[in-house]
Amino acid sequence: MAIYPKLIEEALSKVRYPGTGKDLVSAGMVEDDIRIDGNKVSFSLLFEKPNDPFIKSVVKAAETAILTYVGPEVEIKGNIRAVSKQAPRPEPDKLLPQVKHIIAVSSGKGGVGKSTVAANLAVALAGLGYQVGLLDADIFGPSQPKMFRVEEARPTMVEVGGRELIEPAENYGVKLLSIGFFVNKEDAVLWRGAMASNALKQLIADANWGELDYFLIDLPPGTSDIHLTMVQTLAITGAVVVTTPQEVALADARKGISMFQSDKINVPVLGLIENMAWFTPAELPQNKYYLFGKEGGKRLAEELQVPLLGQIPIVQSICEGGDNGAPVALNPDSITGQAFRSLAEAVTLQIQKREEELPPTARVQIKG
Ligand code: ADP
């Protein structure tokens, strides 16, 4: 049978919103974006608040009503978007108006290769022709100056439009500022709380980042007040979570993902990156040894229904590239370079997809 928007609306008029007792149509919650593609139906439901307690149950009831009144063949599951007018995050143009996309690079625990992935992702994005900036916000171990071989750089001040701004260092086509430029390594760990948050805010707001396609933030591992500061300061496009396939790392990655998805933080998770997915000796590139277990990251991504953006093998050159200040992504023809290039492509694709999904009005999608 043919499916019409009117039929969908009729079905939705049978569902009541518990908050007011009105049906979804009279309550004005059904957005004007009903799309019908064969049997596939998708549309948005508008909620006042992004943390409305009835979101899940209303979406479920709407699905059931459509299957009951329109027909069991309608593909509706997972196709109802919950949106809200109320943006809990800063408006995108508030800070860094010349930056198109802001990506938080995070991990549940330290040592999983978050900074290595951030550096190589930045270099790979630059290699794809994008303008890229990287903020090293890992106060526990700012390692980006070393990985970009700009350890000795001391950022200067420049005057832009009558303002004195910090000029980022630049190498491999990536603009870089690091908390490590401003504090001795030994003292970095003492830079917690307000001091670190304020310094980072300055590195964002008072720096000459200029026009960027992608601005990456290498966050500290785990959850901290730095995370909160960053989401309150910036309209982050999405977060990527780096993990190894090991059980202990996966448990922490899970916590990291739920932190981003919590009402307090509310940052979309672009996906999971499985680093150290297997070991490959340089002389036997076909061989894969699963040192930390096989495909743990892939399984977690499936379970939490977040995209798996890439699997990066353990290769000696990745470690050496970091130590020598020449990330492997500089060589896109190598196996490792290819892995990071695919990762960069997957990240850009994911961002593109999300932007297409969002209605043109600046509404915020809620995780149902
Ligand atoms: P984190 O930022 O999560 O603490 P790092 O990026 O500092 O982790 O990585 C920890 C160590 O592991 C570094 O010595 C780094 O060079 C190494 N490393 C990270 N990823 C890989 C990989 N895929 N293959 C080989 N060594 C890696």
CSV table of N, CA, C and O and ligand atoms in Angstrom, one decimal, residues 107 109-118 138 141 143-144 147 218-219 221 242 275-278 312-323 336 340, ligand 1:
chain,number,residue,atom,x,y,z
A,107,SER,N,40.0,9.4,25.1
A,107,SER,CA,40.2,8.0,25.4
A,107,SER,C,39.7,7.7,26.9
A,107,SER,O,39.7,8.7,27.7
A,109,LYS,N,41.2,5.6,29.0
A,109,LYS,CA,42.4,5.5,29.8
A,109,LYS,C,43.6,6.0,29.1
A,109,LYS,O,43.6,6.1,27.8
A,110,GLY,N,44.7,6.2,29.8
A,110,GLY,CA,46.0,6.7,29.2
A,110,GLY,C,46.7,5.5,28.6
A,110,GLY,O,46.5,4.3,28.8
A,111,GLY,N,47.6,5.8,27.6
A,111,GLY,CA,48.4,4.8,27.0
A,111,GLY,C,47.9,4.0,25.9
A,111,GLY,O,48.5,3.1,25.4
A,112,VAL,N,46.6,4.4,25.5
A,112,VAL,CA,46.0,3.6,24.4
A,112,VAL,C,46.4,4.1,23.0
A,112,VAL,O,46.0,3.6,22.0
A,113,GLY,N,47.1,5.3,23.0
A,113,GLY,CA,47.5,5.9,21.7
A,113,GLY,C,46.7,7.0,21.3
A,113,GLY,O,46.7,7.4,20.1
A,114,LYS,N,46.0,7.7,22.2
A,114,LYS,CA,45.1,8.8,21.9
A,114,LYS,C,45.9,9.9,21.2
A,114,LYS,O,45.5,10.4,20.1
A,115,SER,N,47.0,10.3,21.8
A,115,SER,CA,47.8,11.4,21.2
A,115,SER,C,48.4,11.0,19.9
A,115,SER,O,48.5,11.9,18.9
A,116,THR,N,48.9,9.8,19.8
A,116,THR,CA,49.4,9.3,18.5
A,116,THR,C,48.3,9.4,17.4
A,116,THR,O,48.6,9.8,16.3
A,117,VAL,N,47.1,8.9,17.7
A,117,VAL,CA,46.0,8.9,16.8
A,117,VAL,C,45.7,10.4,16.4
A,117,VAL,O,45.5,10.7,15.2
A,118,ALA,N,45.6,11.3,17.4
A,118,ALA,CA,45.3,12.7,17.2
A,118,ALA,C,46.3,13.3,16.2
A,118,ALA,O,45.9,14.0,15.2
A,138,ASP,N,46.0,17.9,26.6
A,138,ASP,CA,46.3,16.8,27.5
A,138,ASP,C,47.3,17.2,28.6
A,138,ASP,O,48.5,17.1,28.4
A,141,GLY,N,50.1,14.9,30.0
A,141,GLY,CA,51.3,14.5,29.3
A,141,GLY,C,51.2,15.1,27.9
A,141,GLY,O,50.9,14.4,26.9
A,143,SER,N,52.1,15.7,24.6
A,143,SER,CA,53.1,15.1,23.8
A,143,SER,C,53.1,15.6,22.3
A,143,SER,O,54.0,15.2,21.5
A,144,GLN,N,52.2,16.5,21.9
A,144,GLN,CA,52.1,16.9,20.5
A,144,GLN,C,53.4,17.7,20.1
A,144,GLN,O,53.8,17.5,19.0
A,147,MET,N,55.8,15.2,19.0
A,147,MET,CA,55.3,14.5,17.8
A,147,MET,C,55.4,15.3,16.5
A,147,MET,O,55.5,14.8,15.4
A,218,ASP,N,43.1,17.3,21.5
A,218,ASP,CA,43.7,16.1,22.1
A,218,ASP,C,43.4,16.3,23.6
A,218,ASP,O,44.1,17.0,24.3
A,219,LEU,N,42.3,15.6,24.1
A,219,LEU,CA,41.9,15.8,25.5
A,219,LEU,C,42.7,14.9,26.4
A,219,LEU,O,43.3,13.9,26.0
A,221,PRO,N,43.2,11.9,29.1
A,221,PRO,CA,42.4,10.6,29.2
A,221,PRO,C,41.3,10.7,30.3
A,221,PRO,O,41.4,11.5,31.2
A,242,VAL,N,39.3,6.8,21.4
A,242,VAL,CA,40.3,5.8,21.0
A,242,VAL,C,40.4,4.7,22.1
A,242,VAL,O,40.4,5.0,23.3
A,275,ASN,N,42.8,1.2,18.3
A,275,ASN,CA,44.2,1.3,18.1
A,275,ASN,C,44.9,0.1,18.6
A,275,ASN,O,44.3,-0.6,19.5
A,276,MET,N,46.0,-0.3,18.1
A,276,MET,CA,46.8,-1.5,18.5
A,276,MET,C,45.9,-2.7,18.2
A,276,MET,O,45.9,-3.6,19.1
A,277,ALA,N,45.2,-2.7,17.1
A,277,ALA,CA,44.2,-3.7,16.8
A,277,ALA,C,44.9,-5.1,16.6
A,277,ALA,O,44.3,-6.1,17.0
A,278,TRP,N,46.1,-5.1,16.1
A,278,TRP,CA,46.9,-6.3,15.9
A,278,TRP,C,48.3,-5.8,15.7
A,278,TRP,O,48.6,-4.7,15.4
A,312,ILE,N,43.7,0.5,13.7
A,312,ILE,CA,45.1,0.8,13.5
A,312,ILE,C,46.0,-0.2,14.1
A,312,ILE,O,45.9,-0.6,15.3
A,313,PRO,N,46.9,-0.9,13.3
A,313,PRO,CA,47.7,-1.9,13.8
A,313,PRO,C,48.9,-1.4,14.7
A,313,PRO,O,49.2,-0.2,14.6
A,314,ILE,N,49.4,-2.3,15.5
A,314,ILE,CA,50.7,-1.9,16.2
A,314,ILE,C,51.8,-2.1,15.2
A,314,ILE,O,52.0,-3.2,14.8
A,315,VAL,N,52.5,-1.1,14.9
A,315,VAL,CA,53.7,-1.2,14.0
A,315,VAL,C,54.8,-0.3,14.7
A,315,VAL,O,54.5,0.8,15.1
A,316,GLN,N,55.9,-0.8,14.6
A,316,GLN,CA,57.1,-0.1,15.3
A,316,GLN,C,57.2,1.3,14.7
A,316,GLN,O,57.5,2.2,15.5
A,317,SER,N,56.9,1.5,13.4
A,317,SER,CA,57.2,2.8,12.8
A,317,SER,C,56.2,3.8,13.4
A,317,SER,O,56.5,5.0,13.4
A,318,ILE,N,55.1,3.4,13.9
A,318,ILE,CA,54.1,4.4,14.5
A,318,ILE,C,54.7,5.0,15.7
A,318,ILE,O,54.7,6.2,16.0
A,319,CYS,N,55.3,4.1,16.5
A,319,CYS,CA,55.9,4.5,17.8
A,319,CYS,C,57.2,5.4,17.5
A,319,CYS,O,57.3,6.5,18.0
A,320,GLU,N,58.0,4.9,16.5
A,320,GLU,CA,59.2,5.7,16.2
A,320,GLU,C,58.8,7.0,15.6
A,320,GLU,O,59.5,8.0,15.8
A,321,GLY,N,57.8,7.0,14.7
A,321,GLY,CA,57.3,8.3,14.1
A,321,GLY,C,57.0,9.3,15.2
A,321,GLY,O,57.3,10.5,15.0
A,322,GLY,N,56.4,8.8,16.3
A,322,GLY,CA,56.0,9.7,17.4
A,322,GLY,C,57.3,10.3,18.1
A,322,GLY,O,57.4,11.5,18.3
A,323,ASP,N,58.2,9.3,18.3
A,323,ASP,CA,59.4,9.7,19.1
A,323,ASP,C,60.3,10.7,18.2
A,323,ASP,O,61.0,11.5,18.8
A,336,THR,N,50.8,1.9,7.4
A,336,THR,CA,50.3,2.7,8.5
A,336,THR,C,49.7,4.0,8.0
A,336,THR,O,48.7,4.5,8.5
A,340,PHE,N,45.8,5.5,8.6
A,340,PHE,CA,45.4,6.9,9.1
A,340,PHE,C,44.6,7.7,8.0
A,340,PHE,O,43.7,8.4,8.3
B,1,ADP,P1,48.0,8.2,25.0
B,1,ADP,O1,47.9,9.6,24.4
B,1,ADP,O2,46.7,7.4,24.9
B,1,ADP,O3,48.5,8.2,26.4
B,1,ADP,P2,50.2,7.7,23.2
B,1,ADP,O4,49.7,8.2,22.0
B,1,ADP,O5,51.1,8.6,24.0
B,1,ADP,O6,49.0,7.3,24.2
B,1,ADP,O7,50.8,6.3,23.0
B,1,ADP,C1,51.5,5.6,24.0
B,1,ADP,C2,52.7,4.9,23.4
B,1,ADP,O8,52.3,3.9,22.4
B,1,ADP,C3,53.6,5.8,22.6
B,1,ADP,O9,54.9,5.4,22.8
B,1,ADP,C4,53.2,5.6,21.2
B,1,ADP,O10,54.3,5.8,20.3
B,1,ADP,C5,52.8,4.1,21.2
B,1,ADP,N1,51.8,3.8,20.2
B,1,ADP,C6,50.6,4.3,20.1
B,1,ADP,N2,49.9,3.7,19.1
B,1,ADP,C7,50.7,2.8,18.5
B,1,ADP,C8,50.6,1.9,17.4
B,1,ADP,N3,49.5,1.8,16.7
B,1,ADP,N4,51.7,1.1,17.1
B,1,ADP,C9,52.8,1.2,17.8
B,1,ADP,N5,53.0,2.1,18.8
B,1,ADP,C10,52.0,2.9,19.2
